Short mmCIF file of C-alpha atoms and ligand atoms in Angstrom, two decimals:
data_model
loop_
_atom_site.label_atom_id
_atom_site.label_comp_id
_atom_site.label_asym_id
_atom_site.label_seq_id
_atom_site.Cartn_x
_atom_site.Cartn_y
_atom_site.Cartn_z
CA MET O 193 104.39 158.89 49.17
CA ALA O 194 107.74 159.39 50.62
CA SER O 195 108.51 160.06 54.48
CA LEU O 196 109.04 164.00 55.86
CA GLU O 197 112.60 163.26 56.55
CA THR O 198 113.13 162.49 52.78
CA SER O 199 110.49 165.55 51.26
CA ILE O 200 112.44 167.91 53.45
CA ILE O 201 115.56 167.53 51.77
CA HIS O 202 114.05 167.09 48.39
CA GLN O 203 111.99 170.29 48.18
CA THR O 204 113.25 173.40 46.10
CA LEU O 205 112.21 176.58 44.58
CA GLU O 206 108.68 176.92 42.95
CA ASN O 207 109.11 178.32 39.24
CA GLU O 208 113.24 177.34 38.91
CA ASN O 209 114.40 176.03 36.22
CA THR O 210 118.33 176.30 36.25
CA GLY O 211 118.22 172.40 37.26
CA ALA O 212 120.25 173.35 40.27
CA ILE O 213 120.24 170.35 43.04
CA VAL O 214 120.35 172.86 45.86
CA PRO O 215 118.20 175.83 45.73
CA PRO O 216 119.55 178.91 44.66
CA LEU O 217 119.38 182.24 46.55
CA ILE O 218 117.71 184.69 45.04
CA GLN O 219 118.34 188.32 46.26
CA SER O 220 116.78 190.54 43.97
CA THR O 221 114.06 192.51 45.78
CA THR O 222 112.03 193.37 42.87
CA PHE O 223 110.48 190.93 39.89
CA LYS O 224 109.68 191.67 36.34
CA ARG O 225 106.23 192.17 35.23
CA ASP O 226 104.66 191.38 31.73
CA ASP O 227 104.18 193.61 28.53
CA ASN O 228 100.65 194.28 30.12
CA GLY O 229 102.49 195.64 33.47
CA ALA O 230 100.60 192.67 35.27
CA PHE O 231 102.78 190.54 37.73
CA LEU O 232 103.45 187.35 36.26
CA GLU O 233 101.27 184.27 37.41
CA GLY O 234 102.52 182.82 40.59
CA ARG O 235 105.70 184.79 40.83
CA ASP O 236 106.72 187.50 43.13
CA ILE O 237 106.44 190.94 43.11
CA TYR O 238 108.59 192.28 45.78
CA THR O 239 110.75 190.55 48.32
CA ARG O 240 109.03 192.08 51.32
CA ALA O 241 105.70 190.62 50.63
CA SER O 242 107.43 187.16 49.39
CA ASN O 243 110.33 185.91 48.30
CA PRO O 244 111.13 182.24 46.51
CA ASN O 245 113.58 181.17 49.33
CA ARG O 246 111.39 182.51 51.99
CA ARG O 247 108.35 180.61 50.33
CA LEU O 248 110.55 177.67 50.52
CA LEU O 249 111.29 177.94 53.91
CA GLU O 250 107.69 178.71 54.81
CA LYS O 251 106.25 175.89 53.02
CA LYS O 252 109.10 173.13 54.67
CA LEU O 253 108.36 174.50 57.70
CA SER O 254 104.55 173.94 57.85
CA MET O 255 105.35 170.77 56.78
CA LEU O 256 107.48 169.89 59.73
CA GLU O 257 104.88 171.04 62.25
CA ASN O 258 102.02 169.55 60.12
CA GLY O 259 100.68 172.98 59.80
CA THR O 260 99.01 174.33 55.91
CA ASP O 261 100.57 177.72 56.09
CA ALA O 262 103.77 179.41 57.72
CA ALA O 263 105.16 183.10 58.28
CA CYS O 264 108.79 183.50 58.47
CA PHE O 265 110.22 186.82 60.71
CA ALA O 266 113.43 188.10 61.34
CA SER O 267 113.81 186.68 64.86
CA GLY O 268 111.68 184.89 67.23
CA GLN O 269 110.21 187.57 68.87
CA ALA O 270 108.94 189.60 65.85
CA ALA O 271 107.09 186.24 65.23
CA THR O 272 105.87 186.47 68.71
CA MET O 273 104.86 190.13 67.98
CA SER O 274 103.00 189.56 64.87
CA ILE O 275 100.63 186.89 67.41
CA ILE O 276 99.96 189.44 70.39
CA HIS O 277 99.47 192.19 67.59
CA SER O 278 96.42 190.36 66.20
CA LEU O 279 94.76 190.13 69.79
CA GLY O 280 93.83 193.90 69.92
CA GLN O 281 93.25 196.27 72.77
CA ASN O 282 92.21 195.33 76.02
CA SER O 283 92.61 191.90 75.69
CA HIS O 284 93.68 189.38 78.55
CA VAL O 285 96.47 186.63 78.09
CA ILE O 286 97.55 183.71 80.11
CA LEU O 287 101.22 182.85 80.29
CA PRO O 288 103.01 180.37 82.06
CA ASP O 289 104.97 181.11 85.53
CA ASP O 290 108.52 180.21 83.78
CA ILE O 291 107.63 181.84 80.44
CA TYR O 292 110.58 182.68 78.13
CA TYR O 293 111.95 186.02 79.43
CA GLY O 294 111.51 188.18 76.26
CA THR O 295 108.01 187.09 75.63
CA ARG O 296 106.62 188.65 79.10
CA VAL O 297 109.23 192.01 78.26
CA ILE O 298 106.92 192.14 74.98
CA LEU O 299 103.68 192.27 76.88
CA GLU O 300 104.77 194.20 79.72
CA ASN O 301 106.96 197.20 77.67
CA LEU O 302 105.58 197.27 74.03
CA TYR O 303 101.56 196.67 74.63
CA LYS O 304 101.47 198.55 77.87
CA ASN O 305 99.59 201.30 75.65
CA TRP O 306 97.12 198.88 74.61
CA ASN O 307 95.93 197.71 77.78
CA ILE O 308 96.96 194.20 77.54
CA THR O 309 96.98 192.58 80.61
CA PHE O 310 98.30 189.26 81.55
CA SER O 311 98.03 186.26 84.61
CA ILE O 312 100.93 183.79 85.29
CA VAL O 313 100.17 180.51 85.95
CA ASP O 314 101.80 176.90 86.56
CA MET O 315 100.51 175.52 83.17
CA SER O 316 101.47 172.04 84.27
CA ASP O 317 98.17 172.08 85.74
CA VAL O 318 95.27 172.72 83.40
CA LYS O 319 92.92 173.88 86.70
CA ASN O 320 95.23 176.77 86.84
CA ILE O 321 94.41 177.83 83.74
CA GLU O 322 90.77 177.68 83.66
CA HIS O 323 90.66 179.64 87.06
CA ALA O 324 92.72 182.45 85.01
CA ILE O 325 90.16 182.96 82.36
CA GLN O 326 88.53 186.22 82.29
CA GLN O 327 85.91 187.55 80.29
CA ASN O 328 88.58 189.36 77.95
CA THR O 329 90.96 186.42 77.72
CA LYS O 330 91.95 185.94 73.84
CA LEU O 331 95.06 183.70 74.19
CA VAL O 332 96.81 181.14 76.29
CA TRP O 333 100.31 180.81 75.56
CA VAL O 334 102.26 177.64 76.22
CA GLU O 335 105.56 176.99 76.07
CA THR O 336 106.91 172.77 76.86
CA PRO O 337 109.32 172.09 78.27
CA SER O 338 109.37 175.13 79.79
CA ASN O 339 112.44 177.29 80.64
CA PRO O 340 114.18 176.90 82.76
CA SER O 341 112.36 174.02 84.88
CA LEU O 342 111.63 171.75 81.92
CA LYS O 343 107.79 171.71 83.13
CA ILE O 344 105.57 169.73 80.72
CA ALA O 345 102.00 171.19 79.91
CA ASP O 346 99.25 169.07 78.78
CA LEU O 347 98.61 170.13 75.11
CA ILE O 348 95.57 168.46 74.51
CA GLU O 349 93.91 169.35 77.83
CA ILE O 350 95.24 173.05 77.23
CA ALA O 351 93.71 172.79 73.61
CA LYS O 352 90.51 171.43 74.84
CA LEU O 353 89.87 174.14 77.35
CA CYS O 354 90.75 176.95 74.79
CA ASN O 355 88.48 175.63 72.23
CA GLU O 356 85.55 175.25 75.13
CA ASN O 357 86.25 178.90 75.79
CA ASN O 358 86.77 180.55 72.63
CA ILE O 359 90.41 181.56 73.27
CA LEU O 360 93.37 181.03 71.00
CA SER O 361 95.91 178.68 71.88
CA ALA O 362 99.63 179.16 70.66
CA ALA O 363 102.53 177.11 71.51
CA ASP O 364 106.26 178.41 71.61
CA ASN O 365 107.30 174.96 70.34
CA THR O 366 111.22 176.45 70.03
CA TRP O 367 112.38 173.69 72.76
CA SER O 368 110.52 170.42 71.86
CA SER O 369 110.92 171.38 68.09
CA PRO O 370 108.80 169.27 65.81
CA TYR O 371 110.62 166.29 65.95
CA PHE O 372 109.49 165.79 69.70
CA THR O 373 105.98 167.67 69.74
CA LYS O 374 103.69 168.69 67.02
CA PRO O 375 101.23 171.11 68.94
CA LEU O 376 99.00 171.69 65.67
CA ASP O 377 98.39 167.82 65.96
CA LEU O 378 97.12 167.65 69.70
CA GLY O 379 94.73 170.65 69.02
CA ILE O 380 96.65 173.91 69.59
CA ASP O 381 95.60 176.74 67.26
CA ILE O 382 99.31 178.56 66.26
CA VAL O 383 102.83 177.15 66.39
CA MET O 384 105.49 179.96 67.12
CA HIS O 385 109.28 179.20 66.96
CA SER O 386 112.35 181.10 67.54
CA THR O 387 114.07 179.38 64.57
CA THR O 388 117.40 180.93 65.84
CA LYS O 389 117.69 177.96 68.05
CA TYR O 390 116.92 173.93 66.87
CA LEU O 391 115.31 174.59 63.40
CA GLY O 392 118.73 177.05 62.72
CA GLY O 393 120.62 174.20 64.64
CA HIS O 394 123.93 175.88 64.26
CA SER O 395 124.17 179.11 66.65
CA ASP O 396 124.47 181.49 63.12
CA ILE O 397 121.12 182.71 62.18
CA LEU O 398 118.42 184.48 63.90
CA GLY O 399 114.76 184.19 62.85
CA GLY O 400 111.29 183.11 63.51
CA VAL O 401 108.02 181.62 62.50
CA VAL O 402 104.30 181.16 62.85
CA ILE O 403 102.78 178.24 61.67
CA TRP O 404 99.31 177.31 61.61
CA ASN O 405 96.58 175.33 60.30
CA GLU O 406 92.70 175.43 58.82
CA LYS O 407 91.73 175.67 62.47
CA ILE O 408 92.34 179.43 63.17
CA SER O 409 90.26 182.00 61.18
CA GLN O 410 91.13 183.46 58.04
CA GLN O 411 90.89 186.67 59.57
CA LYS O 412 93.54 185.43 62.20
CA SER O 413 96.14 184.26 59.80
CA GLN O 414 95.61 187.27 57.29
CA SER O 415 96.52 189.24 59.91
CA ILE O 416 99.58 187.22 61.10
CA ARG O 417 100.58 187.60 57.10
CA ASP O 418 99.65 191.06 57.13
CA TYR O 419 102.12 191.83 60.29
CA GLN O 420 104.67 190.21 58.42
CA THR O 421 104.39 191.44 54.95
CA ILE O 422 102.91 195.01 55.67
CA GLY O 423 105.02 195.41 58.84
CA GLY O 424 108.12 194.26 57.17
CA GLY O 425 109.75 192.19 59.84
CA VAL O 426 110.87 189.82 57.27
CA PRO O 427 114.12 187.34 57.11
CA SER O 428 116.76 188.22 54.71
CA PRO O 429 116.88 185.82 51.62
CA SER O 430 120.18 184.56 52.58
CA ASP O 431 119.09 183.76 55.96
CA CYS O 432 116.04 181.88 54.39
CA TRP O 433 118.68 179.93 52.64
CA LEU O 434 120.70 179.35 55.15
CA LEU O 435 117.84 178.12 57.38
CA ASN O 436 116.63 175.85 54.45
CA ARG O 437 120.20 174.60 54.44
CA SER O 438 119.60 173.66 57.92
CA LEU O 439 116.42 171.71 57.79
CA SER O 440 117.94 169.09 55.70
CA THR O 441 120.33 167.69 58.63
CA PHE O 442 117.32 168.33 60.74
CA PHE O 443 116.35 164.97 61.83
CA LEU O 444 119.69 163.69 62.15
CA ARG O 445 120.64 166.64 64.60
CA MET O 446 118.13 166.27 66.76
CA GLU O 447 118.38 162.44 67.15
CA LYS O 448 121.77 162.97 68.11
CA HIS O 449 120.41 165.57 70.42
CA SER O 450 118.13 163.50 71.94
CA THR O 451 120.28 160.12 72.23
CA ASN O 452 122.91 162.26 74.41
CA SER O 453 120.22 163.98 76.24
CA ILE O 454 118.87 160.96 77.95
CA ILE O 455 122.69 159.45 78.61
CA LEU O 456 123.60 162.78 80.10
CA ALA O 457 120.51 162.90 82.08
CA ASN O 458 120.97 159.60 83.71
CA PHE O 459 124.41 160.05 84.31
CA LEU O 460 123.99 163.54 86.05
CA ASN O 461 120.93 162.28 88.25
CA ASN O 462 123.26 159.43 89.64
CA HIS O 463 126.16 162.08 90.20
CA PRO O 464 126.84 162.60 94.08
CA LYS O 465 127.48 166.25 93.36
CA VAL O 466 124.58 166.62 91.74
CA GLU O 467 121.18 167.69 93.60
CA LYS O 468 118.54 167.31 91.09
CA VAL O 469 118.12 167.08 87.51
CA PHE O 470 114.84 168.22 85.61
CA TYR O 471 114.57 166.52 82.04
CA PRO O 472 111.33 165.09 80.95
CA GLY O 473 112.65 161.62 79.71
CA LEU O 474 113.28 160.64 83.49
CA ILE O 475 111.05 158.72 84.91
CA THR O 476 111.58 160.96 88.13
CA HIS O 477 110.21 163.82 86.35
CA PRO O 478 106.66 164.69 87.72
CA ASN O 479 105.17 165.21 84.35
CA HIS O 480 107.21 161.86 82.58
CA ASP O 481 103.73 160.83 81.78
CA ILE O 482 102.42 163.34 80.19
CA ALA O 483 105.70 163.97 78.33
CA LYS O 484 105.68 160.42 77.35
CA LYS O 485 101.97 161.01 75.91
CA GLN O 486 102.48 164.07 73.66
CA MET O 487 106.25 163.66 73.06
CA THR O 488 107.85 161.77 70.08
CA ASN O 489 111.11 160.41 69.35
CA GLY O 490 112.69 161.17 72.92
CA PHE O 491 112.29 164.02 75.14
CA GLY O 492 114.49 166.97 73.87
CA GLY O 493 117.59 168.42 74.11
CA MET O 494 117.28 170.70 77.14
CA MET O 495 117.79 170.04 80.96
CA SER O 496 118.46 171.92 83.94
CA ILE O 497 120.44 170.65 87.21
CA LEU O 498 120.58 172.00 90.33
CA THR O 499 124.09 172.00 91.55
CA LYS O 500 125.09 170.85 95.49
CA GLY O 501 126.54 173.89 97.32
CA ASN O 502 126.12 177.78 96.38
CA GLU O 503 126.14 180.10 93.55
CA GLN O 504 129.96 180.58 93.30
CA ASP O 505 130.42 176.53 93.73
CA CYS O 506 128.01 176.34 90.47
CA LEU O 507 129.49 179.18 88.98
CA LYS O 508 132.70 177.18 89.32
CA ILE O 509 131.28 174.01 87.75
CA ALA O 510 130.32 176.13 84.68
CA SER O 511 133.85 177.64 84.04
CA LYS O 512 135.57 174.20 85.06
CA LEU O 513 133.67 172.85 81.75
CA GLN O 514 136.21 172.64 78.98
CA ILE O 515 133.64 171.35 75.73
CA PHE O 516 130.18 172.90 77.23
CA GLN O 517 130.66 176.32 76.50
CA HIS O 518 129.12 178.95 79.27
CA ALA O 519 126.69 180.98 77.24
CA THR O 520 123.20 181.69 76.88
CA SER O 521 120.83 180.19 73.61
CA LEU O 522 120.14 176.64 72.78
CA GLY O 523 119.62 174.39 70.35
CA GLY O 524 123.09 174.48 68.34
CA VAL O 525 125.29 171.66 67.59
CA GLU O 526 127.63 172.39 70.38
CA SER O 527 126.97 172.15 73.73
CA LEU O 528 126.62 174.81 76.13
CA VAL O 529 125.91 175.70 79.86
CA ASP O 530 124.05 178.59 81.08
CA HIS O 531 123.70 179.88 84.92
CA ARG O 532 120.39 181.73 84.14
CA LYS O 533 120.29 183.50 87.51
CA SER O 534 123.31 185.70 86.16
CA ALA O 535 122.06 185.70 82.70
CA GLU O 536 118.29 186.97 83.47
CA GLY O 537 120.17 189.58 85.84
CA ILE O 538 118.39 191.30 89.20
CA HIS O 539 114.52 190.09 88.77
CA SER O 540 115.34 186.54 87.91
CA VAL O 541 113.37 183.70 89.96
CA SER O 542 116.05 180.76 88.78
CA PRO O 543 117.68 179.34 91.88
CA GLU O 544 121.59 180.31 92.53
CA ASN O 545 122.60 176.66 91.71
CA LEU O 546 120.83 176.19 88.75
CA LEU O 547 122.53 175.58 85.59
CA ARG O 548 120.53 175.06 82.16
CA ILE O 549 122.16 172.54 79.62
CA SER O 550 121.63 172.66 75.79
CA VAL O 551 123.25 169.26 74.94
CA GLY O 552 124.95 169.22 71.47
CA ILE O 553 125.67 166.59 69.18
CA GLU O 554 129.55 165.92 70.16
CA ASN O 555 130.25 162.72 71.35
CA ILE O 556 128.73 161.32 74.44
CA ASP O 557 131.69 159.89 75.83
CA ASP O 558 133.48 163.47 75.52
CA LEU O 559 130.26 164.94 76.93
CA LEU O 560 130.43 162.55 80.44
CA GLU O 561 134.13 163.12 80.81
CA ASP O 562 133.84 166.92 80.79
CA PHE O 563 130.93 166.79 83.39
CA SER O 564 132.83 164.38 85.35
CA GLN O 565 136.07 166.53 85.43
CA ALA O 566 134.15 169.59 86.16
CA LEU O 567 132.10 167.90 89.19
CA SER O 568 135.09 166.46 90.78
C1 PLP F 299 115.17 182.07 72.08
C2 PLP F 299 113.76 181.97 72.29
C3 PLP F 299 112.58 183.08 71.55
C4 PLP F 299 113.09 184.34 70.97
O1 PLP F 299 113.75 184.47 69.63
P1 PLP F 299 114.67 185.10 69.09
O2 PLP F 299 115.24 184.63 67.91
O3 PLP F 299 115.79 185.37 70.17
O4 PLP F 299 114.32 186.62 68.70
C5 PLP F 299 111.49 182.84 72.18
N1 PLP F 299 110.98 181.68 72.72
C6 PLP F 299 112.03 180.68 73.22
C7 PLP F 299 111.39 179.52 74.05
C8 PLP F 299 113.28 180.96 72.87
O5 PLP F 299 114.27 180.14 73.39
#
């Protein structure tokens, strides 16, 4: 069997007979029935329920995560909602302390009436999770590396703990991508992505996905599927088509993100104007050993740094950078820096001198030169 890198490039639509090398875009919202009014075997009925471009995307994303099935959504947030929605009222959830802001807001704002409560713990020590388990704990939600301090959580240990306690485990794998971490292989029950980031890779498509394997119950996977097809927060066929194209260069892009990142991390780590670098690939990272154990092909394209000086000095560095654009978001081919404190607003707990860096796939010498001049 061909390798994953090859297979991803060669997947095409089911029931496709035009001979097109590139999968055609099927915009039609509705599909033909047979003479008896029945739906044609293996064909689609209505695009909210299923669409050829979306099914191809779900197949490819499942392959990338070693899952058996997937449900694509119009955004990462909608994908997260499908998991939270499946928990039911009066559930308790355990979240990491530096969780993606939007996930916490979903629980705080949208599920308040459901009496869903949550505890926030530092997941770099699994004991903290164990201590937070309550009788009604239904879900442990993990992000590794975490945002923005790049903490690493031990997915094998967390999966084991959740299994023993009959709690669903879900990993937001947006930052790592399946190139660096495959949570399902480590025993985690469900993977979620904002495909807006590395899987899309070009900062031009919003999307999300939930991926699972046989380990979760039929009832759970059906609940997620129903949230998608009945709830209707689905991606458009054209977004699916574009994301399918992005996946053809996924391996190539991730390799470059990774090699650029380790060089930049080492450069910044040795720079006198930089106080600290958070990157799991550095041997000085507190969870480097766990990162080495559970990450493959490198340590990702995200890092954060603390610059010397105060907030103004830090913002000045961000504005002096020419190639690294000062903008929120991540995972695109272009390098970005983000001053998290100003991005997160008044409730931010990020240090005033922290810059989050999404390392792109540009020439590494240009990236080093850019930081050199901005820090000087
Ligand atoms: C961006 C992001 C999300 C939310 O995804 P959207 O596509 O913006 O809805 C969730 N988790 C992480 C880690 C993210 O970076």
